[in-house]
XYZ file of C-alpha atoms in Angstrom:
527
model
C -32.542 -58.724 -48.152
C -32.000 -58.586 -51.923
C -28.222 -57.883 -51.573
C -26.761 -60.013 -48.791
C -23.372 -59.060 -47.494
C -20.623 -61.372 -48.695
C -18.952 -63.455 -45.940
C -15.597 -61.767 -46.371
C -17.146 -58.300 -45.957
C -19.076 -59.479 -42.923
C -15.863 -60.699 -41.359
C -14.098 -57.364 -42.001
C -16.998 -55.378 -40.636
C -17.241 -57.503 -37.524
C -13.523 -57.209 -36.831
C -13.511 -53.373 -36.996
C -13.854 -51.691 -33.534
C -17.315 -50.279 -33.112
C -15.863 -47.255 -31.229
C -14.380 -46.065 -34.498
C -17.871 -45.954 -35.991
C -19.021 -43.930 -33.044
C -16.137 -41.516 -33.405
C -16.787 -40.963 -37.092
C -20.494 -40.635 -36.460
C -20.109 -38.127 -33.604
C -17.334 -36.065 -35.142
C -19.510 -33.734 -37.272
C -21.590 -32.682 -34.255
C -18.928 -32.474 -31.532
C -17.699 -28.940 -32.269
C -21.239 -27.448 -32.194
C -21.991 -29.412 -29.027
C -18.861 -28.069 -27.357
C -19.813 -24.518 -28.289
C -23.409 -24.943 -27.124
C -22.339 -26.447 -23.832
C -19.795 -23.666 -23.269
C -22.359 -20.951 -23.972
C -24.898 -22.539 -21.621
C -22.397 -22.863 -18.812
C -21.137 -19.334 -19.377
C -24.658 -17.942 -19.290
C -25.327 -19.784 -16.067
C -22.101 -18.493 -14.536
C -22.846 -14.911 -15.546
C -26.416 -15.123 -14.309
C -25.285 -16.521 -10.984
C -22.844 -13.729 -10.168
C -20.819 -11.440 -12.434
C -18.276 -10.981 -9.668
C -17.234 -14.642 -9.256
C -13.863 -15.954 -10.358
C -13.646 -16.226 -14.181
C -15.458 -19.471 -15.052
C -13.390 -22.116 -13.310
C -15.837 -24.802 -14.521
C -15.236 -23.928 -18.149
C -11.511 -23.732 -17.596
C -11.393 -27.213 -16.059
C -13.526 -28.561 -18.876
C -11.236 -26.998 -21.434
C -8.242 -28.620 -19.807
C -10.034 -31.989 -19.705
C -11.026 -31.539 -23.348
C -14.686 -31.992 -22.469
C -14.526 -35.646 -21.554
C -12.570 -38.851 -21.976
C -10.662 -39.503 -25.206
C -12.745 -42.528 -26.290
C -15.936 -40.464 -26.283
C -14.614 -37.049 -27.349
C -11.493 -37.419 -29.464
C -8.999 -34.547 -29.445
C -9.197 -32.384 -32.523
C -6.796 -29.459 -32.675
C -9.114 -27.285 -34.766
C -12.177 -27.736 -32.580
C -10.104 -27.356 -29.407
C -8.600 -24.116 -30.715
C -12.090 -22.840 -31.536
C -13.262 -23.743 -28.048
C -10.326 -21.925 -26.434
C -11.096 -18.867 -28.537
C -14.685 -19.033 -27.334
C -13.496 -19.178 -23.728
C -11.325 -16.127 -24.283
C -14.249 -14.274 -25.802
C -16.481 -15.205 -22.880
C -13.823 -14.069 -20.406
C -13.539 -10.778 -22.262
C -17.288 -10.230 -22.338
C -17.584 -11.151 -18.691
C -14.891 -8.645 -17.753
C -16.682 -5.980 -19.784
C -19.909 -6.709 -17.905
C -18.158 -6.435 -14.539
C -16.469 -3.152 -15.493
C -19.738 -1.743 -16.805
C -21.552 -2.686 -13.597
C -18.796 -1.167 -11.465
C -18.906 2.029 -13.534
C -22.682 2.204 -13.150
C -22.430 1.640 -9.409
C -19.786 4.353 -9.059
C -21.790 6.789 -11.167
C -24.804 6.226 -8.941
C -22.692 6.562 -5.776
C -21.051 9.877 -6.760
C -24.055 11.476 -8.441
C -24.671 14.966 -7.105
C -21.468 15.041 -5.038
C -18.894 17.843 -5.488
C -15.703 17.050 -7.414
C -12.700 16.353 -5.194
C -9.130 17.614 -5.631
C -6.252 16.095 -3.636
C -3.173 18.140 -2.726
C 0.163 16.443 -2.113
C 3.298 17.876 -0.544
C 5.328 15.921 -3.130
C 5.150 13.005 -5.562
C 8.081 11.180 -3.989
C 7.604 7.699 -2.598
C 7.036 7.865 1.151
C 4.508 6.793 3.736
C 2.359 9.942 3.635
C 2.052 9.825 -0.157
C 1.402 6.090 -0.258
C -1.416 6.702 2.216
C -2.980 9.198 -0.211
C -2.676 6.796 -3.119
C -4.440 4.026 -1.197
C -7.093 6.425 0.109
C -7.896 7.826 -3.325
C -7.964 4.407 -4.997
C -10.580 3.166 -2.515
C -12.674 6.333 -2.243
C -12.916 6.579 -6.035
C -15.848 4.172 -5.781
C -17.906 6.525 -3.623
C -16.396 10.011 -4.044
C -15.755 11.855 -7.347
C -11.987 12.388 -7.113
C -10.956 14.337 -10.204
C -7.380 15.633 -9.995
C -4.190 15.573 -7.920
C -2.068 18.701 -7.444
C 1.586 18.537 -6.380
C 4.470 21.055 -6.101
C 6.750 19.224 -8.552
C 7.198 16.047 -10.539
C 7.940 12.704 -8.933
C 7.658 8.948 -9.498
C 4.182 8.710 -7.990
C 2.623 10.616 -10.889
C 2.408 7.293 -12.718
C 0.771 5.649 -9.690
C -2.050 8.194 -9.535
C -2.532 8.167 -13.294
C -2.771 4.371 -13.181
C -5.928 4.645 -11.038
C -7.444 7.183 -13.411
C -6.550 10.496 -11.767
C -5.017 13.427 -13.594
C -1.917 14.975 -12.019
C -0.893 18.627 -12.288
C 2.131 20.381 -10.796
C 2.035 23.923 -9.400
C 5.026 25.490 -7.641
C 4.028 26.953 -4.224
C 7.149 29.179 -4.318
C 5.828 31.005 -7.377
C 4.610 34.568 -6.603
C 1.261 33.931 -8.325
C 0.788 30.394 -6.976
C -2.434 31.073 -5.078
C -3.959 33.078 -7.929
C -3.190 30.333 -10.426
C -4.456 27.666 -8.075
C -7.698 29.505 -7.436
C -8.285 29.824 -11.166
C -7.609 26.117 -11.700
C -9.997 25.109 -8.928
C -12.723 27.174 -10.543
C -11.965 25.789 -14.003
C -12.083 22.225 -12.707
C -15.320 22.956 -10.785
C -13.818 21.583 -7.585
C -16.104 21.572 -4.553
C -14.069 19.553 -2.057
C -10.368 19.691 -1.149
C -8.288 16.953 0.504
C -4.951 18.361 1.686
C -2.145 16.029 2.743
C 0.471 16.998 5.377
C 0.923 20.181 7.337
C 2.851 21.677 4.415
C -0.407 22.138 2.473
C -1.672 24.741 4.943
C -1.602 27.308 2.121
C -4.173 25.277 0.197
C -6.353 24.883 3.300
C -6.531 28.658 3.835
C -7.290 29.270 0.143
C -10.069 26.661 0.176
C -11.601 28.389 3.188
C -11.616 31.732 1.364
C -13.260 30.044 -1.630
C -15.868 28.440 0.645
C -14.828 24.906 -0.346
C -15.267 21.879 1.890
C -11.858 20.835 3.215
C -10.371 17.738 4.830
C -6.789 18.127 6.043
C -4.700 15.066 6.951
C -1.823 15.799 9.349
C 0.999 13.250 9.418
C 3.597 15.345 11.255
C 4.230 15.872 14.947
C 5.766 19.342 15.064
C 5.781 20.984 18.508
C 3.891 24.271 18.422
C 6.957 26.265 19.454
C 9.041 24.694 16.643
C 6.752 25.093 13.632
C 9.121 27.523 11.916
C 12.123 25.291 12.515
C 10.526 22.158 11.044
C 9.014 24.010 8.082
C 12.104 25.975 7.079
C 15.061 23.905 8.290
C 13.939 20.297 8.302
C 11.581 20.304 5.315
C 13.179 23.248 3.497
C 9.839 25.074 2.984
C 11.202 28.617 3.038
C 7.852 30.088 1.994
C 6.069 28.534 4.989
C 5.915 29.894 8.544
C 4.187 29.326 11.865
C 1.606 32.059 11.299
C 0.346 30.392 8.097
C 0.140 27.012 9.774
C -1.810 28.331 12.769
C -4.188 30.288 10.525
C -5.020 27.137 8.560
C -5.683 25.144 11.740
C -8.126 27.822 12.894
C -10.337 27.762 9.784
C -10.191 24.166 8.533
C -13.495 22.319 8.581
C -12.004 18.922 9.341
C -8.517 17.933 10.491
C -7.669 14.236 10.655
C -4.907 12.986 12.939
C -3.613 9.395 12.812
C -3.316 9.196 16.610
C -4.605 10.753 19.814
C -1.112 11.736 20.939
C -0.493 13.651 17.760
C -3.846 15.368 18.052
C -2.872 16.594 21.496
C 0.321 18.197 20.126
C -1.776 20.767 18.245
C -4.328 21.248 21.009
C -5.660 24.805 21.063
C -4.999 25.483 17.373
C -8.189 23.853 16.045
C -11.895 23.786 16.849
C -12.770 20.715 18.905
C -15.602 19.726 16.562
C -13.234 19.817 13.586
C -10.598 17.366 14.884
C -10.874 13.602 14.358
C -8.537 10.685 15.053
C -8.420 7.945 12.408
C -5.715 5.302 12.612
C -4.014 4.679 9.288
C -5.087 1.313 7.958
C -2.998 -1.010 5.842
C -4.086 -3.059 2.785
C -3.963 -6.476 4.407
C -5.290 -8.269 1.353
C -2.366 -7.065 -0.746
C 0.106 -8.030 1.968
C -1.438 -11.451 2.421
C -1.357 -12.190 -1.301
C 2.348 -11.378 -1.294
C 2.992 -13.564 1.751
C 1.166 -16.537 0.297
C 2.830 -16.278 -3.110
C 6.455 -15.853 -1.995
C 8.864 -18.165 -0.236
C 10.750 -16.459 2.590
C 14.033 -18.246 1.995
C 13.974 -17.383 -1.689
C 13.313 -13.735 -0.863
C 16.237 -13.725 1.560
C 18.498 -15.335 -1.035
C 17.571 -12.593 -3.500
C 19.233 -10.153 -1.081
C 22.190 -12.462 -0.563
C 21.202 -13.519 2.975
C 21.539 -17.092 4.147
C 19.316 -19.105 6.434
C 21.745 -18.501 9.285
C 21.798 -14.690 9.019
C 19.822 -12.627 11.537
C 18.556 -9.676 9.497
C 17.795 -6.371 11.233
C 15.612 -4.241 8.948
C 15.379 -0.452 9.231
C 12.874 0.787 6.647
C 12.279 4.521 6.152
C 13.787 7.675 4.706
C 17.400 7.801 5.877
C 17.525 11.016 7.892
C 18.250 12.219 11.399
C 14.714 11.977 12.765
C 14.422 8.306 11.690
C 17.443 7.372 13.815
C 19.400 5.053 11.505
C 22.610 6.102 13.250
C 21.381 4.381 16.430
C 20.640 1.226 14.491
C 24.190 1.263 13.080
C 25.719 1.733 16.540
C 23.539 -0.987 18.056
C 24.426 -3.476 15.341
C 28.128 -2.689 15.843
C 27.746 -3.280 19.575
C 25.951 -6.595 19.054
C 28.636 -7.887 16.713
C 31.750 -6.510 18.399
C 30.834 -6.774 22.098
C 28.016 -9.306 22.488
C 29.026 -12.136 20.212
C 26.088 -11.885 17.780
C 28.251 -12.947 14.866
C 25.431 -13.569 12.383
C 23.723 -10.170 12.673
C 23.386 -8.170 9.471
C 21.575 -4.889 8.935
C 19.614 -3.686 5.911
C 18.623 0.003 5.764
C 16.165 0.899 3.006
C 15.281 4.503 2.163
C 18.382 6.453 1.165
C 17.976 9.420 -1.137
C 20.499 11.952 -2.329
C 18.483 15.156 -2.618
C 18.994 17.210 0.535
C 22.422 18.094 1.897
C 21.612 17.174 5.488
C 20.381 13.725 4.407
C 23.519 13.039 2.364
C 25.692 14.090 5.305
C 23.698 11.772 7.554
C 24.253 8.821 5.220
C 27.981 9.545 5.284
C 27.896 9.653 9.103
C 26.291 6.201 9.175
C 28.958 4.884 6.829
C 31.808 6.235 8.950
C 30.216 4.822 12.113
C 30.130 1.352 10.600
C 33.660 1.509 9.171
C 35.141 2.928 12.369
C 33.924 -0.197 14.183
C 35.777 -2.413 11.756
C 32.610 -3.581 9.986
C 31.779 -3.663 6.286
C 29.422 -1.118 4.738
C 28.048 -1.054 1.166
C 25.486 0.762 -0.907
C 23.278 -1.884 -2.497
C 23.140 -0.166 -5.866
C 26.956 -0.164 -6.085
C 27.384 -3.809 -5.114
C 27.952 -6.648 -7.553
C 25.318 -9.358 -7.402
C 27.680 -12.042 -6.062
C 28.744 -9.718 -3.200
C 25.255 -8.791 -2.018
C 24.343 -9.829 1.492
C 27.945 -10.181 2.626
C 28.372 -6.742 4.223
C 27.400 -6.181 7.842
C 25.466 -3.026 6.930
C 23.801 -2.473 3.562
C 22.094 0.805 2.641
C 19.596 0.777 -0.215
C 17.911 3.663 -2.035
C 14.186 4.381 -1.602
C 12.081 1.570 -3.062
C 8.510 1.474 -4.354
C 8.032 -2.210 -3.506
C 8.754 -2.746 0.179
C 6.830 -5.928 1.043
C 9.780 -8.185 0.206
C 11.865 -6.516 2.903
C 9.439 -7.530 5.660
C 9.512 -11.063 4.314
C 13.303 -11.135 4.584
C 13.604 -9.550 8.045
C 14.025 -11.224 11.426
C 13.279 -8.020 13.324
C 12.128 -4.550 12.231
C 13.483 -1.529 14.120
C 11.983 1.968 14.312
C 14.293 3.977 16.658
C 12.936 7.356 15.543
C 13.461 10.639 17.369
C 10.410 12.353 15.886
C 7.546 10.307 14.549
C 3.777 10.005 14.628
C 2.662 6.477 13.869
C 4.619 5.110 10.905
C 2.938 2.502 8.720
C 6.110 0.447 8.787
C 5.212 -0.712 12.324
C 1.752 -1.937 11.303
C 3.053 -3.519 8.099
C 5.792 -5.346 9.989
C 3.239 -6.687 12.485
C 0.972 -7.740 9.603
C 3.895 -9.855 8.364
C 4.216 -11.283 11.894
C 7.605 -9.697 12.444
C 8.661 -8.534 15.938
C 9.322 -4.793 16.177
C 11.605 -2.645 18.326
C 10.492 0.997 18.431
C 11.134 4.265 20.221
C 8.680 5.052 22.999
C 7.644 8.392 21.488
C 4.552 10.172 20.186
C 1.835 7.742 19.058
C 3.970 4.623 18.711
C 2.790 3.245 22.102
C -0.764 3.387 20.688
C 0.238 0.697 18.173
C 2.011 -1.839 20.413
C 2.524 -2.741 24.042
C 6.033 -3.281 25.377
C 6.735 -6.993 25.737
C 3.626 -8.078 23.808
C 3.981 -7.224 20.121
C 7.576 -6.046 20.436
C 9.773 -3.801 22.572
C 9.547 -0.064 23.269
C 12.865 1.652 24.051
C 13.846 5.219 24.974
C 14.763 7.252 21.870
C 18.453 7.704 21.173
C 19.625 5.065 23.665
C 21.912 2.649 21.833
C 22.280 0.187 24.711
C 18.513 -0.168 25.141
C 18.058 -0.753 21.416
C 20.856 -3.329 21.382
C 19.394 -5.082 24.440
C 16.001 -5.465 22.768
C 17.470 -6.812 19.518
C 19.708 -9.192 21.474
C 16.710 -10.702 23.316
C 15.044 -11.507 20.005
C 18.301 -12.812 18.568
C 18.748 -15.178 21.508
C 15.120 -16.365 21.599
C 13.498 -17.003 18.181
C 10.316 -18.314 19.806
C 9.845 -14.941 21.527
C 10.032 -13.225 18.146
C 7.462 -15.657 16.749
C 5.169 -14.963 19.707
C 5.492 -11.191 19.252
C 4.803 -11.606 15.551
C 1.603 -13.568 16.091
C 0.303 -11.076 18.654
C 1.241 -8.173 16.405
C -0.792 -9.654 13.566
C -3.808 -9.979 15.858
C -3.478 -6.337 16.869
C -3.371 -5.161 13.276
C -6.606 -7.011 12.573
C -8.271 -5.312 15.534
C -6.943 -1.775 15.246
C -5.671 -1.056 11.756
C -8.245 -2.632 9.464
C -8.169 -0.911 6.087
C -11.906 -1.061 5.414
C -12.652 0.673 8.709
C -10.318 3.554 7.851
C -11.840 4.010 4.387
C -15.402 4.011 5.725
C -14.484 6.674 8.295
C -13.064 8.998 5.633
C -16.068 8.355 3.417
C -18.422 9.253 6.280
C -16.555 12.478 7.050
C -16.654 13.660 3.448
C -20.395 12.969 3.251
C -20.956 14.781 6.557
C -19.076 17.895 5.459
C -20.859 18.033 2.099
C -24.196 17.739 3.901
C -23.298 20.673 6.168
C -22.770 18.479 9.218
C -19.789 18.322 11.563
C -16.934 15.949 10.867
C -17.499 14.295 14.231
C -21.208 13.623 13.610
C -22.378 10.008 13.234
C -22.981 8.614 9.743
C -25.853 9.984 7.719
C -28.740 7.560 7.797
C -29.367 6.057 4.379
C -32.968 6.065 3.227
C -34.414 2.557 3.135
C -35.480 1.358 -0.319
C -39.187 1.627 -1.016
C -41.164 -1.554 -0.469
C -42.406 -3.226 -3.642
C -46.126 -2.860 -4.365
C -48.339 -5.707 -3.176
């Protein structure tokens, strides 16, 4: 009252926006309030569930700068501090999740014997990819420790990326078994997982060492041709039929990916040791790829246009996979049946074995002799890709993009069990045309998810492809029904749980075919 405000000052004060006063008054406390609010929300998010997505509420608040501009003015320093806090909270949250997962795994594997996995190679192929997926999932419940392989290969990095050590030992070495036995003892291994029939030497050694053994058989070698396939096809000169049969006789558990394949070796194994488990596929990974990629863009990356009809043949280029029949069928479709927009992509060439290199050359000459263009992808300039009628590409580690680009996937094999390529193609809702051999009819029905054709018959293969070429809606129908079948029959989680059960059964002294071990119910809390 003693010092009244002069009129001029009153006028200036009245004309100043009152929001500015608020802003200056709130500014000193806004940064602490932001931090306090962030910590509270983070604590609530962590308490709710450490496995939820990383704090979407905080992220959205950060982007909105914690309110409207007239209430919370943007300040670069405070915003930067808040973003740093978010990063710290994300980091701490991730550490909590990893620590909980580690604790859960430690509890799950406590008291279980260490597991060693034996590969027939470290090259990229279906059998080895199966092992990688199996080990990565079973790591949460089984103490996998080390992977042994005959020689180096690109998949060493894949196994090391999931935390497994990799060691190479040459089976052709005179002291191989002695060295291996010593290493198993040094590593304190109590359980052996052997992959492919070519690891029969490891199976027999494990039996002599009284180790639990699970042997996964991917091959379909007729009993009277074991020597031929071992020595001539797979170049395993140190392997013979007697060794293979001896391993079948003593192995505690032999897993076959199909009933048909199991029947091929009937009489070599004990009935209570043989189990059929269909190979599952990681649908979640496939679905993430499908949802995050545009099909037309993927096709353009290979040089294919919207009008091209792409026939995909995915698999190691060799005689038993039947690429020569695909080449002849494609030539027939283009030259004789007016399918002018058909193009073929073969993925899986390698230049290691003489007979495979000769086979690739035979495919090339077949295509050229029909007046069609043939190229090797790796030798083709970018602007020329997708123009040739037949393109052959080397083995690839990332194959999902090929399914996305394909109009039809062909599997005209002469000798096969149940290749994952069929299930993966159906998961991508692609129609398939396959040989009616071995276990392939266990994966699809003729005229429902695709077509089954006699092996080696070019006209039958061409007829099936032509039907899909002429009727896109039929291909879409096959694709939808194939996807449904994969969900029913080839679920990944089901496969993993079956392997987990078998390992637990064998460790507990039970038979592989026994039902799951009943888990003890947790004790009731005191009243």
